[in-house]
Amino acid sequence: MTTTLVRGANAPLRTASSPAPTQVRVELAWRGSGVPAALTAVACDARGNALSPEHQVTWQRPSTASGREHFELLVDLATTPEDVVSVALALEVPGTGVRALAGLTATVRTAGGESLAAYPVEDLPDSPGVLITEVYRRSGQWKLRAVGQGLPQGRVGLLRSVGLTG
């Protein structure tokens, strides 16, 4: 059963029928095609700072299937170092802004495809970027946080907020 989140909500990353997954796939998807979106993911420590400049990655081109564009990130929870407390995921749409991402939804699935949680992002901000979600660890358990926070400075603002230069 999929847990549907609203902005600010959290959900544990587990299924009712099996133990906590060792890997999850985080998919950010929206309707349409041709939107010049970029995904940035940053691994952060307990203070909310990136562990180093090497602990962030950006993808420039989403995949397209069935009239939807999407990015997908595999997070290996079992091998994530203890000093990584969260992985923040943000999208940037230069020029038109993130409101161009109609029907934006973050979905977390097990590596086998079972849906764990979904966050349909409503009321997208009028900004070039948005911090969509965080996969985070608390008391040894992995969870998902629905954030939906606008980033007026886009990717550069996200990187500065986690202690990196844009």
Coordinates of N, CA and C in Angstrom, one line a residue, residues 49-107:
N49 N 24.6 19.7 6.0 CA 25.6 20.2 5.1 C 26.0 19.0 4.2
A50 N 26.4 19.3 3.0 CA 26.9 18.2 2.1 C 28.2 17.7 2.7
L51 N 28.4 16.4 2.6 CA 29.7 15.9 3.2 C 30.9 16.4 2.5
S52 N 30.8 16.7 1.2 CA 31.9 17.3 0.4 C 31.3 17.6 -1.0
P53 N 32.0 18.3 -1.8 CA 31.6 18.6 -3.2 C 31.3 17.4 -4.0
E54 N 32.0 16.3 -3.7 CA 31.8 15.0 -4.4 C 30.5 14.3 -4.0
H55 N 29.8 14.8 -3.0 CA 28.6 14.2 -2.5 C 27.3 14.8 -3.1
Q56 N 27.5 15.4 -4.3 CA 26.3 15.9 -5.0 C 26.5 15.5 -6.5
V57 N 25.3 15.4 -7.1 CA 25.3 15.0 -8.5 C 24.1 15.7 -9.2
T58 N 24.3 16.1 -10.5 CA 23.2 16.8 -11.2 C 23.1 16.0 -12.6
W59 N 21.8 15.8 -12.9 CA 21.5 15.2 -14.2 C 20.7 16.3 -15.0
Q60 N 21.0 16.5 -16.3 CA 20.4 17.5 -17.1 C 19.2 17.1 -17.9
R61 N 19.1 15.8 -18.2 CA 18.1 15.4 -19.2 C 17.2 14.3 -18.6
P62 N 15.9 14.6 -18.4 CA 15.0 13.6 -17.9 C 14.7 12.5 -19.0
S63 N 14.3 11.3 -18.6 CA 13.8 10.3 -19.5 C 12.4 10.6 -19.8
T64 N 11.9 10.1 -20.9 CA 10.5 10.3 -21.3 C 9.9 8.9 -21.6
A65 N 8.7 8.7 -21.1 CA 8.0 7.4 -21.3 C 6.5 7.7 -21.1
S66 N 5.6 7.2 -22.0 CA 4.2 7.3 -21.8 C 3.7 8.8 -21.5
G67 N 4.3 9.7 -22.2 CA 3.8 11.1 -22.1 C 4.3 11.8 -20.8
R68 N 5.2 11.1 -20.0 CA 5.7 11.7 -18.8 C 7.2 11.7 -18.8
E69 N 7.7 12.8 -18.3 CA 9.2 12.9 -18.1 C 9.5 12.6 -16.7
H70 N 10.7 12.0 -16.5 CA 11.1 11.6 -15.1 C 12.6 11.5 -15.0
F71 N 13.0 11.6 -13.7 CA 14.3 11.3 -13.3 C 14.1 10.2 -12.3
E72 N 15.1 9.3 -12.2 CA 15.0 8.2 -11.2 C 16.4 8.0 -10.6
L73 N 16.4 7.9 -9.2 CA 17.6 7.8 -8.5 C 17.5 6.6 -7.6
L74 N 18.5 5.7 -7.7 CA 18.5 4.5 -6.8 C 19.4 4.9 -5.6
V75 N 18.8 4.7 -4.4 CA 19.5 4.9 -3.1 C 19.7 3.6 -2.4
D76 N 21.0 3.2 -2.3 CA 21.3 2.0 -1.6 C 21.4 2.2 -0.1
L77 N 20.3 2.0 0.6 CA 20.2 2.3 2.0 C 21.2 1.5 2.8
A78 N 21.4 0.2 2.4 CA 22.3 -0.7 3.2 C 23.8 -0.3 3.2
T79 N 24.2 0.4 2.1 CA 25.6 0.7 2.0 C 25.9 2.2 2.2
T80 N 24.9 3.0 2.5 CA 25.0 4.4 2.7 C 25.8 4.6 4.0
P81 N 27.0 5.4 3.9 CA 27.8 5.6 5.1 C 27.0 6.2 6.3
E82 N 27.4 5.9 7.5 CA 26.7 6.3 8.7 C 26.6 7.9 8.8
D83 N 27.6 8.6 8.2 CA 27.6 10.0 8.3 C 26.7 10.7 7.3
V84 N 26.1 9.9 6.4 CA 25.1 10.4 5.5 C 23.7 10.3 6.2
V85 N 23.1 11.4 6.6 CA 21.8 11.4 7.3 C 20.7 11.6 6.4
S86 N 20.9 12.3 5.3 CA 19.8 12.6 4.3 C 20.4 12.7 2.9
V87 N 19.5 12.5 2.0 CA 19.7 12.8 0.6 C 18.6 13.7 0.1
A88 N 19.0 14.9 -0.2 CA 18.0 15.9 -0.7 C 17.9 15.9 -2.2
L89 N 16.7 16.0 -2.7 CA 16.5 15.9 -4.2 C 15.7 17.2 -4.6
A90 N 16.3 17.9 -5.5 CA 15.7 19.2 -6.0 C 15.7 19.2 -7.5
L91 N 14.7 19.9 -8.1 CA 14.6 20.1 -9.5 C 14.8 21.6 -9.8
E92 N 15.4 21.9 -11.0 CA 15.5 23.3 -11.5 C 15.0 23.3 -12.9
V93 N 14.3 24.4 -13.2 CA 13.8 24.6 -14.6 C 14.2 26.0 -14.9
P94 N 15.3 26.2 -15.5 CA 15.7 27.6 -15.9 C 14.7 28.2 -16.8
G95 N 14.6 29.5 -16.7 CA 13.7 30.3 -17.6 C 12.3 30.2 -17.2
T96 N 11.5 29.2 -17.5 CA 10.1 29.1 -17.2 C 9.8 28.8 -15.7
G97 N 10.7 28.2 -15.0 CA 10.5 27.9 -13.6 C 9.8 26.6 -13.4
V98 N 9.7 26.1 -12.1 CA 9.2 24.8 -11.8 C 7.7 24.6 -12.0
R99 N 7.0 25.7 -12.2 CA 5.5 25.6 -12.4 C 5.3 24.9 -13.8
A100 N 6.3 24.8 -14.6 CA 6.1 24.1 -15.9 C 6.1 22.6 -15.8
L101 N 6.3 22.1 -14.6 CA 6.3 20.7 -14.3 C 4.9 20.2 -13.9
A102 N 4.0 20.2 -14.8 CA 2.6 19.8 -14.5 C 2.5 18.4 -13.9
G103 N 1.7 18.3 -12.8 CA 1.5 16.9 -12.2 C 2.7 16.3 -11.6
L104 N 3.7 17.2 -11.1 CA 4.9 16.7 -10.5 C 4.6 15.8 -9.3
T105 N 5.2 14.6 -9.3 CA 5.0 13.7 -8.2 C 6.3 13.0 -7.9
A106 N 6.6 12.9 -6.6 CA 7.8 12.1 -6.2 C 7.3 10.8 -5.7
T107 N 7.8 9.7 -6.2 CA 7.4 8.3 -5.8 C 8.6 7.5 -5.4

